[in-house]
PDB file of C-alpha atoms in Angstrom:
ATOM      1  CA  MET A   1       8.451  56.133  -5.103  1.00  0.00           C
ATOM      2  CA  THR A   2       7.516  53.404  -7.476  1.00  0.00           C
ATOM      3  CA  THR A   3       4.159  53.264  -9.018  1.00  0.00           C
ATOM      4  CA  VAL A   4       2.311  49.150  -8.249  1.00  0.00           C
ATOM      5  CA  SER A   5       0.854  47.264 -11.972  1.00  0.00           C
ATOM      6  CA  THR A   6      -2.365  47.505 -12.687  1.00  0.00           C
ATOM      7  CA  LYS A   7      -2.058  44.083 -13.304  1.00  0.00           C
ATOM      8  CA  PRO A   8      -3.190  42.983  -9.887  1.00  0.00           C
ATOM      9  CA  TYR A   9      -6.174  45.575  -9.992  1.00  0.00           C
ATOM     10  CA  LEU A  10      -7.508  44.117 -13.099  1.00  0.00           C
ATOM     11  CA  LEU A  11      -7.137  40.957 -11.799  1.00  0.00           C
ATOM     12  CA  ARG A  12      -9.478  41.414  -8.958  1.00  0.00           C
ATOM     13  CA  ALA A  13     -11.837  43.657 -10.124  1.00  0.00           C
ATOM     14  CA  ILE A  14     -13.154  40.720 -13.574  1.00  0.00           C
ATOM     15  CA  HIS A  15     -12.924  38.181 -10.582  1.00  0.00           C
ATOM     16  CA  GLN A  16     -15.157  40.296  -9.079  1.00  0.00           C
ATOM     17  CA  TRP A  17     -17.570  40.892 -11.862  1.00  0.00           C
ATOM     18  CA  CYS A  18     -17.778  36.552 -12.723  1.00  0.00           C
ATOM     19  CA  THR A  19     -18.194  36.442  -9.473  1.00  0.00           C
ATOM     20  CA  ASP A  20     -20.901  39.279  -9.479  1.00  0.00           C
ATOM     21  CA  ASN A  21     -22.882  37.822 -12.807  1.00  0.00           C
ATOM     22  CA  GLY A  22     -22.762  33.681 -11.862  1.00  0.00           C
ATOM     23  CA  TYR A  23     -19.812  32.784 -13.973  1.00  0.00           C
ATOM     24  CA  THR A  24     -16.812  30.901 -13.311  1.00  0.00           C
ATOM     25  CA  PRO A  25     -13.038  33.148 -13.173  1.00  0.00           C
ATOM     26  CA  TYR A  26     -10.869  31.414 -14.871  1.00  0.00           C
ATOM     27  CA  ILE A  27      -6.645  32.647 -15.310  1.00  0.00           C
ATOM     28  CA  ALA A  28      -4.471  31.480 -17.929  1.00  0.00           C
ATOM     29  CA  VAL A  29      -1.243  31.130 -16.883  1.00  0.00           C
ATOM     30  CA  LYS A  30       2.560  30.845 -17.980  1.00  0.00           C
ATOM     31  CA  VAL A  31       3.778  28.185 -15.676  1.00  0.00           C
ATOM     32  CA  GLY A  32       7.614  29.272 -15.240  1.00  0.00           C
ATOM     33  CA  ALA A  33      10.535  28.162 -12.051  1.00  0.00           C
ATOM     34  CA  SER A  34       8.591  30.943 -10.061  1.00  0.00           C
ATOM     35  CA  ALA A  35       4.745  29.086 -10.154  1.00  0.00           C
ATOM     36  CA  LYS A  36       3.493  26.160  -8.422  1.00  0.00           C
ATOM     37  CA  VAL A  37       1.159  24.118  -9.685  1.00  0.00           C
ATOM     38  CA  PRO A  38       0.387  20.522 -10.247  1.00  0.00           C
ATOM     39  CA  VAL A  39       3.216  19.608 -13.632  1.00  0.00           C
ATOM     40  CA  GLN A  40       0.352  16.425 -15.028  1.00  0.00           C
ATOM     41  CA  PHE A  41      -1.811  20.006 -15.570  1.00  0.00           C
ATOM     42  CA  VAL A  42       0.665  21.594 -17.390  1.00  0.00           C
ATOM     43  CA  ARG A  43       0.467  21.596 -21.148  1.00  0.00           C
ATOM     44  CA  ASP A  44       2.982  23.242 -23.425  1.00  0.00           C
ATOM     45  CA  GLY A  45       4.645  25.993 -20.866  1.00  0.00           C
ATOM     46  CA  GLN A  46       0.675  26.689 -19.890  1.00  0.00           C
ATOM     47  CA  ILE A  47      -1.967  25.614 -17.486  1.00  0.00           C
ATOM     48  CA  VAL A  48      -5.376  26.855 -16.880  1.00  0.00           C
ATOM     49  CA  LEU A  49      -7.547  27.134 -13.362  1.00  0.00           C
ATOM     50  CA  ASP A  50     -10.344  27.906 -12.376  1.00  0.00           C
ATOM     51  CA  ILE A  51     -10.277  30.477  -9.608  1.00  0.00           C
ATOM     52  CA  SER A  52     -13.746  30.118  -8.713  1.00  0.00           C
ATOM     53  CA  TYR A  53     -14.377  30.469  -4.790  1.00  0.00           C
ATOM     54  CA  GLU A  54     -16.022  26.587  -5.346  1.00  0.00           C
ATOM     55  CA  ALA A  55     -12.905  25.069  -6.306  1.00  0.00           C
ATOM     56  CA  THR A  56     -10.483  27.135  -4.372  1.00  0.00           C
ATOM     57  CA  SER A  57      -9.783  27.189  -0.443  1.00  0.00           C
ATOM     58  CA  GLY A  58      -8.329  30.247   0.893  1.00  0.00           C
ATOM     59  CA  LEU A  59      -8.372  32.474  -2.758  1.00  0.00           C
ATOM     60  CA  ASP A  60      -5.715  35.751  -1.727  1.00  0.00           C
ATOM     61  CA  MET A  61      -5.368  37.733  -4.795  1.00  0.00           C
ATOM     62  CA  ASN A  62      -3.133  39.632  -3.651  1.00  0.00           C
ATOM     63  CA  ASN A  63      -0.417  42.257  -5.488  1.00  0.00           C
ATOM     64  CA  THR A  64       2.407  39.761  -6.217  1.00  0.00           C
ATOM     65  CA  ALA A  65       0.349  37.072  -6.543  1.00  0.00           C
ATOM     66  CA  ILE A  66      -2.880  34.746  -6.178  1.00  0.00           C
ATOM     67  CA  GLN A  67      -2.053  31.849  -4.001  1.00  0.00           C
ATOM     68  CA  PHE A  68      -4.936  29.558  -3.390  1.00  0.00           C
ATOM     69  CA  LYS A  69      -5.820  25.626  -2.282  1.00  0.00           C
ATOM     70  CA  ALA A  70      -7.651  23.088  -4.226  1.00  0.00           C
ATOM     71  CA  ARG A  71      -8.374  19.938  -5.768  1.00  0.00           C
ATOM     72  CA  PHE A  72      -6.730  18.281  -8.787  1.00  0.00           C
ATOM     73  CA  GLY A  73      -7.403  14.226  -8.931  1.00  0.00           C
ATOM     74  CA  GLY A  74      -9.175  14.328  -5.598  1.00  0.00           C
ATOM     75  CA  VAL A  75      -5.980  15.997  -4.045  1.00  0.00           C
ATOM     76  CA  SER A  76      -5.051  18.939  -2.183  1.00  0.00           C
ATOM     77  CA  ARG A  77      -2.442  20.892  -2.993  1.00  0.00           C
ATOM     78  CA  ASP A  78      -1.396  24.444  -2.469  1.00  0.00           C
ATOM     79  CA  ILE A  79      -0.432  27.066  -5.422  1.00  0.00           C
ATOM     80  CA  TYR A  80       1.058  29.740  -5.872  1.00  0.00           C
ATOM     81  CA  ILE A  81       1.190  31.834  -9.481  1.00  0.00           C
ATOM     82  CA  PRO A  82       3.144  35.024  -9.552  1.00  0.00           C
ATOM     83  CA  VAL A  83       0.888  37.783 -10.922  1.00  0.00           C
ATOM     84  CA  GLU A  84       3.593  38.755 -13.724  1.00  0.00           C
ATOM     85  CA  ASN A  85       2.834  34.374 -15.233  1.00  0.00           C
ATOM     86  CA  VAL A  86      -0.897  35.530 -15.839  1.00  0.00           C
ATOM     87  CA  ALA A  87      -1.588  35.032 -19.130  1.00  0.00           C
ATOM     88  CA  ALA A  88      -5.497  35.773 -19.516  1.00  0.00           C
ATOM     89  CA  ILE A  89      -8.552  35.967 -16.975  1.00  0.00           C
ATOM     90  CA  TYR A  90     -12.134  35.375 -18.161  1.00  0.00           C
ATOM     91  CA  ALA A  91     -15.446  33.989 -17.602  1.00  0.00           C
ATOM     92  CA  SER A  92     -15.263  29.916 -18.309  1.00  0.00           C
ATOM     93  CA  GLU A  93     -19.612  30.824 -19.668  1.00  0.00           C
ATOM     94  CA  ASN A  94     -19.044  33.257 -22.696  1.00  0.00           C
ATOM     95  CA  GLY A  95     -15.387  33.890 -22.726  1.00  0.00           C
ATOM     96  CA  GLN A  96     -15.496  37.588 -21.645  1.00  0.00           C
ATOM     97  CA  GLY A  97     -11.997  39.493 -19.830  1.00  0.00           C
ATOM     98  CA  MET A  98      -8.660  40.382 -20.424  1.00  0.00           C
ATOM     99  CA  GLY A  99      -5.267  39.241 -21.373  1.00  0.00           C
ATOM    100  CA  PHE A 100      -1.568  40.137 -20.566  1.00  0.00           C
ATOM    101  CA  GLU A 101       0.637  39.737 -22.307  1.00  0.00           C
ATOM    102  CA  PRO A 102       2.476  37.367 -19.309  1.00  0.00           C
ATOM    103  CA  THR A 103       6.144  38.515 -18.618  1.00  0.00           C
ATOM    104  CA  GLU A 104       9.177  35.805 -20.277  1.00  0.00           C
ATOM    105  CA  PRO A 105       8.692  32.787 -17.020  1.00  0.00           C
ATOM    106  CA  GLU A 106      12.183  31.026 -16.111  1.00  0.00           C
ATOM    107  CA  THR A 107      12.205  27.368 -17.177  1.00  0.00           C
ATOM    108  CA  GLY A 108      11.368  24.469 -14.900  1.00  0.00           C
ATOM    109  CA  VAL A 109       7.702  24.074 -12.675  1.00  0.00           C
ATOM    110  CA  LEU A 110       8.407  23.754  -8.816  1.00  0.00           C
ATOM    111  CA  PRO A 111       8.201  20.441  -7.692  1.00  0.00           C
ATOM    112  CA  ASP A 112       4.891  20.855  -4.804  1.00  0.00           C
ATOM    113  CA  ASP A 113       6.923  20.254  -1.897  1.00  0.00           C
ATOM    114  CA  GLU A 114       9.032  23.158  -3.215  1.00  0.00           C
ATOM    115  CA  PRO A 115       8.617  26.848  -1.255  1.00  0.00           C
ATOM    116  CA  PRO A 116       8.542  29.474  -4.228  1.00  0.00           C
ATOM    117  CA  LYS A 117      10.921  31.501  -4.998  1.00  0.00           C
ATOM    118  CA  LYS A 118       9.772  35.586  -3.984  1.00  0.00           C
ATOM    119  CA  PRO A 119       8.194  37.580  -7.514  1.00  0.00           C
ATOM    120  CA  THR A 120       9.011  40.674  -8.857  1.00  0.00           C
ATOM    121  CA  LEU A 121       6.526  43.191 -10.055  1.00  0.00           C
ATOM    122  CA  THR A 122       6.884  44.542 -13.895  1.00  0.00           C
ATOM    123  CA  ARG A 123       4.174  46.590 -15.172  1.00  0.00           C
ATOM    124  CA  ILE A 124       1.658  45.707 -18.094  1.00  0.00           C
ATOM    125  CA  LYS A 125       2.957  45.746 -21.518  1.00  0.00           C
TER     126      LYS A 125
END
């Protein structure tokens, strides 16, 4: 039997901790071909996103991906982040959180209108 990585559980736990304490949870993401994000906000292959309930709609943090809708420049976008691409989750107010070794993502970014590829799970190193 394969064991599911602890990473998605830790991401959800820190998100809940931020929310319970009135902090704003942010994630830093290594963007690759599997991620669906607005490319104009990607810098040096990374994007930082506010994943608070106030900034997102339909937030779903499951064992394979973080998905939600968010507005960028007034335009609603569907966001898809494979868990393996998350480099950190932290409270924006004080920087407390946790960093991860992201799996090296594929190069490139999907345009907003292409469906994401199905991600694979990897273990935290």
